[in-house]
PDB file of C-alpha atoms in Angstrom:
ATOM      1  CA  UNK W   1      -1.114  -8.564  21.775  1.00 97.00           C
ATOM      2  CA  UNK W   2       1.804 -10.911  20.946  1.00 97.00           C
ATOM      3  CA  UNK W   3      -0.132 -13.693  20.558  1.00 97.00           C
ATOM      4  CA  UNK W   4      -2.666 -12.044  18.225  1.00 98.00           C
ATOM      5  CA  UNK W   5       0.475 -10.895  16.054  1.00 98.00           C
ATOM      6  CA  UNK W   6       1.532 -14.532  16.240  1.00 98.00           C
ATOM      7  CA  UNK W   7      -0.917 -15.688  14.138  1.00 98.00           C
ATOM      8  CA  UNK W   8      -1.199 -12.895  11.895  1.00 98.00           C
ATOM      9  CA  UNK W   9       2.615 -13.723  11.079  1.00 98.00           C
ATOM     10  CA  UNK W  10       2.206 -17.163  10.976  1.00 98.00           C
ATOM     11  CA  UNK W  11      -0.570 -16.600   8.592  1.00 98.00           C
ATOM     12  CA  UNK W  12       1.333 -14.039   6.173  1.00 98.00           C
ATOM     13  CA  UNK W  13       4.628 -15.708   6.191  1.00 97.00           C
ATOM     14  CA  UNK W  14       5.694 -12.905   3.787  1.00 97.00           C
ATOM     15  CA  UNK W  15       4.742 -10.104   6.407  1.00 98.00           C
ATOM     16  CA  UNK W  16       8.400  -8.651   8.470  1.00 98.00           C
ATOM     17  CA  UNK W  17       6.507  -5.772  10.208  1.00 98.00           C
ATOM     18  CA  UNK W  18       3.411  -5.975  11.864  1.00 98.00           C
ATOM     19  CA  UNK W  19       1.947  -3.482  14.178  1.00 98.00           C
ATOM     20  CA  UNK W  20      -1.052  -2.273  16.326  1.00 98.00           C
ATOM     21  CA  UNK W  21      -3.289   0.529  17.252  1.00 98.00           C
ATOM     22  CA  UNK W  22      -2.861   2.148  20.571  1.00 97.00           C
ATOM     23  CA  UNK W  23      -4.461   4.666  23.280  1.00 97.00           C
ATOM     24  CA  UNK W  24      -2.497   7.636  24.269  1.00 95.00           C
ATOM     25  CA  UNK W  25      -0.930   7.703  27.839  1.00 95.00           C
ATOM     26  CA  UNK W  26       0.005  11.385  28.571  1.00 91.00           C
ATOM     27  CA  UNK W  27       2.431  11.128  31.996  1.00 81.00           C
ATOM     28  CA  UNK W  28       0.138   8.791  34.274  1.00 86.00           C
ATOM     29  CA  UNK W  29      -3.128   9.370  32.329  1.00 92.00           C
ATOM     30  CA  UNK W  30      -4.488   7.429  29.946  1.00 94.00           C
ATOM     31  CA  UNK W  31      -6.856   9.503  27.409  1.00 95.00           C
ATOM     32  CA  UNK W  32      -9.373   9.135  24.664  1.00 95.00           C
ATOM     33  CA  UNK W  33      -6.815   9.656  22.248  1.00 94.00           C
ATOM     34  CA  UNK W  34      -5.626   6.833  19.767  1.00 96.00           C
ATOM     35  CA  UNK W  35      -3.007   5.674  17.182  1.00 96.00           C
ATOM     36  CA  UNK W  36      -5.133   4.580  14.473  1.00 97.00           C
ATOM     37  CA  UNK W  37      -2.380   3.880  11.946  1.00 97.00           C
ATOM     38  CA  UNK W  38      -3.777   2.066   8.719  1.00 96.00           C
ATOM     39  CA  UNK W  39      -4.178  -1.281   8.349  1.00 96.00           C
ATOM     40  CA  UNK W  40      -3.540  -1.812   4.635  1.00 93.00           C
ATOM     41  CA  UNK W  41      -0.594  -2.238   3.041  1.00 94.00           C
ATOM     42  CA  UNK W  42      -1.074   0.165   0.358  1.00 95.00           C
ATOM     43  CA  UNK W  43      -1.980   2.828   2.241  1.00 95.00           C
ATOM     44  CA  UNK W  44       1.065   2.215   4.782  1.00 96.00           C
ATOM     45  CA  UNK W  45       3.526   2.271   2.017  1.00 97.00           C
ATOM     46  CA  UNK W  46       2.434   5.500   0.670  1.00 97.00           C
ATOM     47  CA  UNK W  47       2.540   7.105   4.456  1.00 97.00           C
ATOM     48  CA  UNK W  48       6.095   6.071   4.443  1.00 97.00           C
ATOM     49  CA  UNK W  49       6.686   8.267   1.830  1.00 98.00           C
ATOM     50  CA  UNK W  50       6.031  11.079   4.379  1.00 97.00           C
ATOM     51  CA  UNK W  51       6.456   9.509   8.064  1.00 96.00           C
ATOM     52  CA  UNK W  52       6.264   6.502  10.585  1.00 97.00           C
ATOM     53  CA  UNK W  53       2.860   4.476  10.201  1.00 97.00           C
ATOM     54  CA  UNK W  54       3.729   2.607  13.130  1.00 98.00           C
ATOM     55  CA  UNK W  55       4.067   2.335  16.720  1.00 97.00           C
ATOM     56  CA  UNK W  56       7.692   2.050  17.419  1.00 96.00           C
ATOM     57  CA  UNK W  57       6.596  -0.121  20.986  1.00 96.00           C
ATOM     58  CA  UNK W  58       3.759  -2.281  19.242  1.00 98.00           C
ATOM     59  CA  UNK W  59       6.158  -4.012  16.110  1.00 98.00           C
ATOM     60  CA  UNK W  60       6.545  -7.946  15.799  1.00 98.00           C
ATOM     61  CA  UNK W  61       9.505  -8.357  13.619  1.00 98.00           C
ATOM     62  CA  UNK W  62      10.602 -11.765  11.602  1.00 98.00           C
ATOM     63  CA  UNK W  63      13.712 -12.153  12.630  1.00 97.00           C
ATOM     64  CA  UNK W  64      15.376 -13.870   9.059  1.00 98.00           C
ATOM     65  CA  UNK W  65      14.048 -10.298   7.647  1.00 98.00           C
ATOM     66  CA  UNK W  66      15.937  -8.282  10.274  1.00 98.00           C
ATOM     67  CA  UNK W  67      18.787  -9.875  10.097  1.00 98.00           C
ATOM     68  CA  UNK W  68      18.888  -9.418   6.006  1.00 98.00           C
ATOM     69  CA  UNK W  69      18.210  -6.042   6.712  1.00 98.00           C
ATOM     70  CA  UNK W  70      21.183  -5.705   9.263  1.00 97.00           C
ATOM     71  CA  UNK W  71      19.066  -4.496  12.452  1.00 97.00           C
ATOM     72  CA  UNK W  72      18.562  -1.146  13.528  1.00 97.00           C
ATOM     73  CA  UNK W  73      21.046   1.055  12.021  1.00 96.00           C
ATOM     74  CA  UNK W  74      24.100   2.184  14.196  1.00 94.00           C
ATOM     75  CA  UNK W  75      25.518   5.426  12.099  1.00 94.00           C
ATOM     76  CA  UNK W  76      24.998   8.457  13.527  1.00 91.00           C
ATOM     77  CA  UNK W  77      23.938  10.663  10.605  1.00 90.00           C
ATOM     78  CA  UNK W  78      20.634   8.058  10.446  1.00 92.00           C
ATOM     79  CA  UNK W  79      19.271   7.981  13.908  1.00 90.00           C
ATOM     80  CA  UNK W  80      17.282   8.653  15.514  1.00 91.00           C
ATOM     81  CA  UNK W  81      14.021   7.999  14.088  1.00 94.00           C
ATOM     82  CA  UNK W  82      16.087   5.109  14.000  1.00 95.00           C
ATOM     83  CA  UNK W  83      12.580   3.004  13.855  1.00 97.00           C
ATOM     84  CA  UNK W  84      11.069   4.852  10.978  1.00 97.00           C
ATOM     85  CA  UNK W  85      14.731   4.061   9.081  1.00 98.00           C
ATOM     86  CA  UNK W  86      14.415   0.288  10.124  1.00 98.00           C
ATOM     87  CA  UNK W  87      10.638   0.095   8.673  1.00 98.00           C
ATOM     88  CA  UNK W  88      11.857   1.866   5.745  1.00 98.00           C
ATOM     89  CA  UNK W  89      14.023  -1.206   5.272  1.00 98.00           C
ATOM     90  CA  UNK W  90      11.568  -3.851   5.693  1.00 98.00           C
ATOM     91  CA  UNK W  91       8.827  -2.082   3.425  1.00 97.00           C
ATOM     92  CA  UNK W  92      11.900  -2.894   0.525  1.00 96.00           C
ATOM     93  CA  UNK W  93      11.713  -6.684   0.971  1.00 97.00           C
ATOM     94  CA  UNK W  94       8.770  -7.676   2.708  1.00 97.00           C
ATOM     95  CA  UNK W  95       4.996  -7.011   3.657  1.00 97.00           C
ATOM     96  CA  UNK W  96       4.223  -4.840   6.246  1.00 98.00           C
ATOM     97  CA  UNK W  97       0.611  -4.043   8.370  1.00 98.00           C
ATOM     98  CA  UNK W  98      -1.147  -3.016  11.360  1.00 98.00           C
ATOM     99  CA  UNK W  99      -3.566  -4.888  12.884  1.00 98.00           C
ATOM    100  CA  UNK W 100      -6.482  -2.972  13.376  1.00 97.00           C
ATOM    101  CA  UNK W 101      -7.203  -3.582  17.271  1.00 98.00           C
ATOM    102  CA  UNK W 102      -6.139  -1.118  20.250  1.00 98.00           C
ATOM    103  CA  UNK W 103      -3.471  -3.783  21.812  1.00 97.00           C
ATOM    104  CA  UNK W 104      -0.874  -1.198  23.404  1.00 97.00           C
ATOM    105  CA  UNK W 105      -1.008   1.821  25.765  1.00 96.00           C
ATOM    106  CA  UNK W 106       1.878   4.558  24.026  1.00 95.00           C
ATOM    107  CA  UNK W 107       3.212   6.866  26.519  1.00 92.00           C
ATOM    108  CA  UNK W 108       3.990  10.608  25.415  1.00 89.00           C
ATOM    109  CA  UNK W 109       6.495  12.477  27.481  1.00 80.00           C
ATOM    110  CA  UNK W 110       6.464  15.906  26.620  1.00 72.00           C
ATOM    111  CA  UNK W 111      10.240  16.567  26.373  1.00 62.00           C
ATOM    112  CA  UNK W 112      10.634  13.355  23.973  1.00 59.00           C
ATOM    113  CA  UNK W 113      13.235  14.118  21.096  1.00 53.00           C
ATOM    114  CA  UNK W 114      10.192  13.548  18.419  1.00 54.00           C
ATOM    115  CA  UNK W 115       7.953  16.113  19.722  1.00 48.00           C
ATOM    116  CA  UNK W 116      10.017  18.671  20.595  1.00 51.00           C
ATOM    117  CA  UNK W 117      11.866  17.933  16.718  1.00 47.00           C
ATOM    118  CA  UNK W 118      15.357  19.611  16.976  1.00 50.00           C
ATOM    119  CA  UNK W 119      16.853  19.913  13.764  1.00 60.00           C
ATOM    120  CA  UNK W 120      18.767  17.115  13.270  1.00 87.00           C
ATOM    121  CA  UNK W 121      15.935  14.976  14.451  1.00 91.00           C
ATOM    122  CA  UNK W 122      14.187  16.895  11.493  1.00 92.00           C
ATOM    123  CA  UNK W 123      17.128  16.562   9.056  1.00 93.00           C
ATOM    124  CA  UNK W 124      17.324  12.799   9.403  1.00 95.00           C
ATOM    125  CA  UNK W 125      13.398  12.140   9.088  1.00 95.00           C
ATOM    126  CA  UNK W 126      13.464  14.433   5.639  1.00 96.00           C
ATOM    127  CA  UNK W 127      16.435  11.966   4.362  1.00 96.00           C
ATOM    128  CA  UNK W 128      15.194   8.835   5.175  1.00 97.00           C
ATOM    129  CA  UNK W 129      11.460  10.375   3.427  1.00 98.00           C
ATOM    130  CA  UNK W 130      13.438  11.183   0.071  1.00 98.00           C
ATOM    131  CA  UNK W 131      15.014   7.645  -0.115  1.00 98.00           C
ATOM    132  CA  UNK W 132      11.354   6.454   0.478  1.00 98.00           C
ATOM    133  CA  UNK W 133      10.104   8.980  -2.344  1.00 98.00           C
ATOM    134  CA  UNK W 134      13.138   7.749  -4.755  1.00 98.00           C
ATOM    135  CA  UNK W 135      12.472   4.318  -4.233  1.00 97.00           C
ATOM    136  CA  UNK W 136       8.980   4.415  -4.994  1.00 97.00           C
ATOM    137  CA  UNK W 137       9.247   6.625  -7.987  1.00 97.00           C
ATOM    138  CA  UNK W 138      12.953   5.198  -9.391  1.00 96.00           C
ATOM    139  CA  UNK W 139      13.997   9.065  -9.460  1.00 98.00           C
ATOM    140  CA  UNK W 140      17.698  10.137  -7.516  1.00 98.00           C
ATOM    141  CA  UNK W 141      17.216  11.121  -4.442  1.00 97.00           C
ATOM    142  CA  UNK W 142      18.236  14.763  -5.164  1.00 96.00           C
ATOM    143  CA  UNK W 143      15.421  14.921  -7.582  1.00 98.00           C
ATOM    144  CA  UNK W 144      14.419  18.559  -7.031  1.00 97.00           C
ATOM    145  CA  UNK W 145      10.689  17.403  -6.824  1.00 98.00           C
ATOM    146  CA  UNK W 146      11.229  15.228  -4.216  1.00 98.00           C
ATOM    147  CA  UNK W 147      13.192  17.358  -2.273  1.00 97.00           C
ATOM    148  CA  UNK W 148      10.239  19.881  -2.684  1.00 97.00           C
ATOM    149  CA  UNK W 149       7.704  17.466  -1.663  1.00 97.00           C
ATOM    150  CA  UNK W 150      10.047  16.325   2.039  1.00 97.00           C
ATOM    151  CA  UNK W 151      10.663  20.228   2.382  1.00 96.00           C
ATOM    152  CA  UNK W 152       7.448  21.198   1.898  1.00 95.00           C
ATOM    153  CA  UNK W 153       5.897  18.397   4.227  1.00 94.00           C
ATOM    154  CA  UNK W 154       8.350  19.102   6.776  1.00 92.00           C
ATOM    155  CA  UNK W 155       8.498  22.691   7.289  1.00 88.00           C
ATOM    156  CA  UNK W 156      11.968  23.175   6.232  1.00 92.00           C
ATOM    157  CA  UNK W 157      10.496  25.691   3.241  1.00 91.00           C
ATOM    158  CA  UNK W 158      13.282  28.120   3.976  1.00 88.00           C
ATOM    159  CA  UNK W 159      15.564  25.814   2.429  1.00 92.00           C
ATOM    160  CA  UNK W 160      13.825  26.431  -0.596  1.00 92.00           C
ATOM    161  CA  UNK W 161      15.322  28.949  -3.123  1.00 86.00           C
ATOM    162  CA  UNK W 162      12.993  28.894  -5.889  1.00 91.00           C
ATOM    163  CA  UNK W 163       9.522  27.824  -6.958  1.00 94.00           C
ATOM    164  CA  UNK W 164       8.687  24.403  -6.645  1.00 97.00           C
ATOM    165  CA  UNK W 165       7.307  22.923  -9.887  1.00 97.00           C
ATOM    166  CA  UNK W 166       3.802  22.184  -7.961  1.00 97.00           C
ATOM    167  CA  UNK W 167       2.853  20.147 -11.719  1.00 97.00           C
ATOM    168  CA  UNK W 168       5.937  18.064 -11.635  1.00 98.00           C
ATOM    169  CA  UNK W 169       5.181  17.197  -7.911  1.00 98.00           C
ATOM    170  CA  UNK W 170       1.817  15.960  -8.474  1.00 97.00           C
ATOM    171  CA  UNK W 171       3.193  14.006 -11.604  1.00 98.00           C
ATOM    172  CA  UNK W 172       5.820  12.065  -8.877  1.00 98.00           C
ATOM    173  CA  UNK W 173       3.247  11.871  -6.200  1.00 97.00           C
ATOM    174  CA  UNK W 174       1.277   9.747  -8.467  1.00 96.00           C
ATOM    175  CA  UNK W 175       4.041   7.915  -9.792  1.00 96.00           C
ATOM    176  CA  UNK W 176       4.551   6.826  -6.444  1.00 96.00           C
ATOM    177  CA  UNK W 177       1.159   5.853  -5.705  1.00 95.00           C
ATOM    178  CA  UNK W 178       1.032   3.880  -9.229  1.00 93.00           C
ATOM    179  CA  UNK W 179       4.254   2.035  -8.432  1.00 92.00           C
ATOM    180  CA  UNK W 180       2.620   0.964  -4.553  1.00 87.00           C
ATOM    181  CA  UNK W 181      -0.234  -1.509  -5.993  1.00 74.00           C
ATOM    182  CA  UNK W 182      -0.966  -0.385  -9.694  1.00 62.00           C
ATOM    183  CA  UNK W 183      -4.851  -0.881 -10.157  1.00 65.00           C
ATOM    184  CA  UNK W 184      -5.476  -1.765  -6.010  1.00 75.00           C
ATOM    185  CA  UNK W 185      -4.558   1.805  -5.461  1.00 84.00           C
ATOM    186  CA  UNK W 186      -7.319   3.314  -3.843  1.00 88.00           C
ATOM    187  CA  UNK W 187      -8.557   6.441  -4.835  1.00 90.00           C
ATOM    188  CA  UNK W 188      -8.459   8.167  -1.867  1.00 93.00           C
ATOM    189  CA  UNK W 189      -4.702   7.850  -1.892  1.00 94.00           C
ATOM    190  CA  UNK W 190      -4.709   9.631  -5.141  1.00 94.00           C
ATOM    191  CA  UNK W 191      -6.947  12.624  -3.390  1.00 94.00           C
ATOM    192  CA  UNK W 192      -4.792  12.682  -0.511  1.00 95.00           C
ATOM    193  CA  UNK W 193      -1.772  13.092  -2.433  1.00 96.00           C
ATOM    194  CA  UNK W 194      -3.688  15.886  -5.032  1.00 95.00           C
ATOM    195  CA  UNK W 195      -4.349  17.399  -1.133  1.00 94.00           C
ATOM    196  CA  UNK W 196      -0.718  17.372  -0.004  1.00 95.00           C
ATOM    197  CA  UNK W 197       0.051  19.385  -3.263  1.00 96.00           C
ATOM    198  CA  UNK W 198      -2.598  22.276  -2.773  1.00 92.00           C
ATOM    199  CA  UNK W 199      -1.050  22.394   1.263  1.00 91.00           C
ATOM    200  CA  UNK W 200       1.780  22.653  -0.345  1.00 93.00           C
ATOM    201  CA  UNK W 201       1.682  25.773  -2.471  1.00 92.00           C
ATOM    202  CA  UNK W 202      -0.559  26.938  -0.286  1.00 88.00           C
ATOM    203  CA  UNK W 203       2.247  27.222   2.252  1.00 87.00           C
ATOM    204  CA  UNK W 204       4.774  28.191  -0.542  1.00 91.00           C
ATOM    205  CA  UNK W 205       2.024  31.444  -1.198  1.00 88.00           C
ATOM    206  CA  UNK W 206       2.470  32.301   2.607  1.00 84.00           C
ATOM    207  CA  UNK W 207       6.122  31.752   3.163  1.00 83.00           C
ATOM    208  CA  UNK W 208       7.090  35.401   3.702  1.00 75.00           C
ATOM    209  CA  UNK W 209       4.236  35.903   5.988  1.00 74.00           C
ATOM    210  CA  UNK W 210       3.588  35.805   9.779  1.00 66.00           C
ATOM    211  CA  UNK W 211       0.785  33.001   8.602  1.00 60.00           C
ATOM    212  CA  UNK W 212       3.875  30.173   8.079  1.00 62.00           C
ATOM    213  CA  UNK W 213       4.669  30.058  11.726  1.00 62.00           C
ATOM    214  CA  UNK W 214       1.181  29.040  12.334  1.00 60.00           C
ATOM    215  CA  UNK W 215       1.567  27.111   9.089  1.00 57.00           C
ATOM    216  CA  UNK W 216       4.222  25.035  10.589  1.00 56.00           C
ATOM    217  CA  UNK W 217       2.988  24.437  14.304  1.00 57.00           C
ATOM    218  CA  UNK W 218      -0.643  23.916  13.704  1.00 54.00           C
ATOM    219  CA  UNK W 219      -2.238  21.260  11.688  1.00 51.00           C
ATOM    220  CA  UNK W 220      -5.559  22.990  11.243  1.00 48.00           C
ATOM    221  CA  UNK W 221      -4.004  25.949   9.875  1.00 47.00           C
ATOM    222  CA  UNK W 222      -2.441  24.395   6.916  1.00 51.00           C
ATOM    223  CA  UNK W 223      -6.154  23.415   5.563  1.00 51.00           C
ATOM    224  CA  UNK W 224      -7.297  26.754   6.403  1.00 52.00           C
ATOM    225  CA  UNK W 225      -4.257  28.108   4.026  1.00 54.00           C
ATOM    226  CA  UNK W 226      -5.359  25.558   1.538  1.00 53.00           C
ATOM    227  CA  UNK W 227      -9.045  26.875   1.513  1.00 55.00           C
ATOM    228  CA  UNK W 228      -7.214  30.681   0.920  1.00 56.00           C
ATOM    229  CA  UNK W 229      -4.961  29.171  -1.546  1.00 54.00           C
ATOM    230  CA  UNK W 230      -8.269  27.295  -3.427  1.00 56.00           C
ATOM    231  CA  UNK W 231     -10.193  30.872  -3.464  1.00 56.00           C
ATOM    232  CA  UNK W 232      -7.656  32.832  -5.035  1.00 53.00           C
ATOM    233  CA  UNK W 233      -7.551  29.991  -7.902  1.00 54.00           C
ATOM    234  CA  UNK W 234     -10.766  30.305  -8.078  1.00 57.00           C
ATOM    235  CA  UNK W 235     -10.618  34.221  -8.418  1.00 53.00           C
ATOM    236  CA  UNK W 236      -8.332  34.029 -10.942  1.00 51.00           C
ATOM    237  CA  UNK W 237     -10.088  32.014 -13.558  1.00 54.00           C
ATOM    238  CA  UNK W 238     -13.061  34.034 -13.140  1.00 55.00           C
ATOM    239  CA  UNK W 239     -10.972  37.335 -13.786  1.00 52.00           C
TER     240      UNK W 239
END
């Protein structure tokens, strides 16, 4: 593994993050399940806009970069992910990737801090998301669009006192995108983000509804509230 990242940095001297894939340990068992983080930089950079591409146990940092950087950061009210704000960083002055080869085994433990996501665990991921957002759209971080987007991602949507603007969030979803690689954007990013929106008021439809706990604990559910939400759209230009 090191020695494959070796010459991937050695061969991108502008590259100061470089991960891998990895296969899933759970306890003493290895399974067939994988991180298959992407590969490409513009499709990392818009993931950071919503969570960690990257396999905290696989990164090669360049040192010069860290050290500009300052490290991992020691305050409090930023860690942990304490990774995830490090990469966040990085991205800012420097190329980041994957490379696209199982080179790790990742251990989950169960009781892990990131899986069983207290609240400030929570609070601190949704911050270091809307300085991601701001930076890639050159809004203030208390932009009440982006603050709907890392809400509404996250599953804090009880923090949310009034309707989102779902036509303003699409509108800084894609100014994001446009600002990650103008015309190398692929389109699938574009589709993914026009996805996240329809989740989204899909879940803000359900809020008040036994249907949001299951909206916040299991993935599947959310698409299944997105087909509702697309129906009832549909409905309602036919009518």
């Amino acid at each position: 593994r090191i020695l494959s990242q070796l010459k991937y940095m050695e061969a991108n001297p502008e590259c100061v993050l470089l991960g891998t894939w990895a296969q899933i340990m759970e306890s003493d068992k290895l399974v067939d399940r994988f991180h298959f983080h992407p590969i490409d930089e513009i499709t990392l950079r818009y993931q950071l806009l919503f969570n960690n591409p990257f396999v905290h146990s696989s990164v090669l940092l360049r040192r010069s970069a860290l050290l500009q950087v300052g490290g991992y950061t020691t305050d409090p009210e930023r860690q942990p992910p304490e990774d995830f704000e490090l990469w966040s960083r990085l991205s800012r002055i420097g190329s980041i990737a994957n490379i696209g080869e199982v080179l790790l085994t990742y251990r989950e433990v169960p009781g892990s801090m990131s899986r069983s996501g207290p609240t400030p665990f929570k609070q601190r991921l949704m911050k270091i998301c809307s300085e991601n957002i701001a930076t890639a759209t050159q809004l203030a971080i208390d932009d009440s669009s982006i603050q709907s987007i890392v809400k509404l991602t996250h599953g804090d949507i009880e923090n949310l006192h009034r309707k989102p603007d779902f036509t303003r969030i699409k509108k800084v979803l894609m100014m994001a995108i446009d600002n990650l690689g103008n015309d190398d954007v692929p389109i699938t990013l574009r589709e993914d983000a026009a996805n996240k929106v329809e989740i989204m008021q899909a879940a803000w439809m359900v809020r008040k509804t036994p249907l949001m706990g299951l909206i916040n604990k299991v993935r599947p559910v959310k698409y299944i509230a997105k087909r509702v939400f697309s129906l009832m759209r549909t409905i309602k230009k036919a009518k």
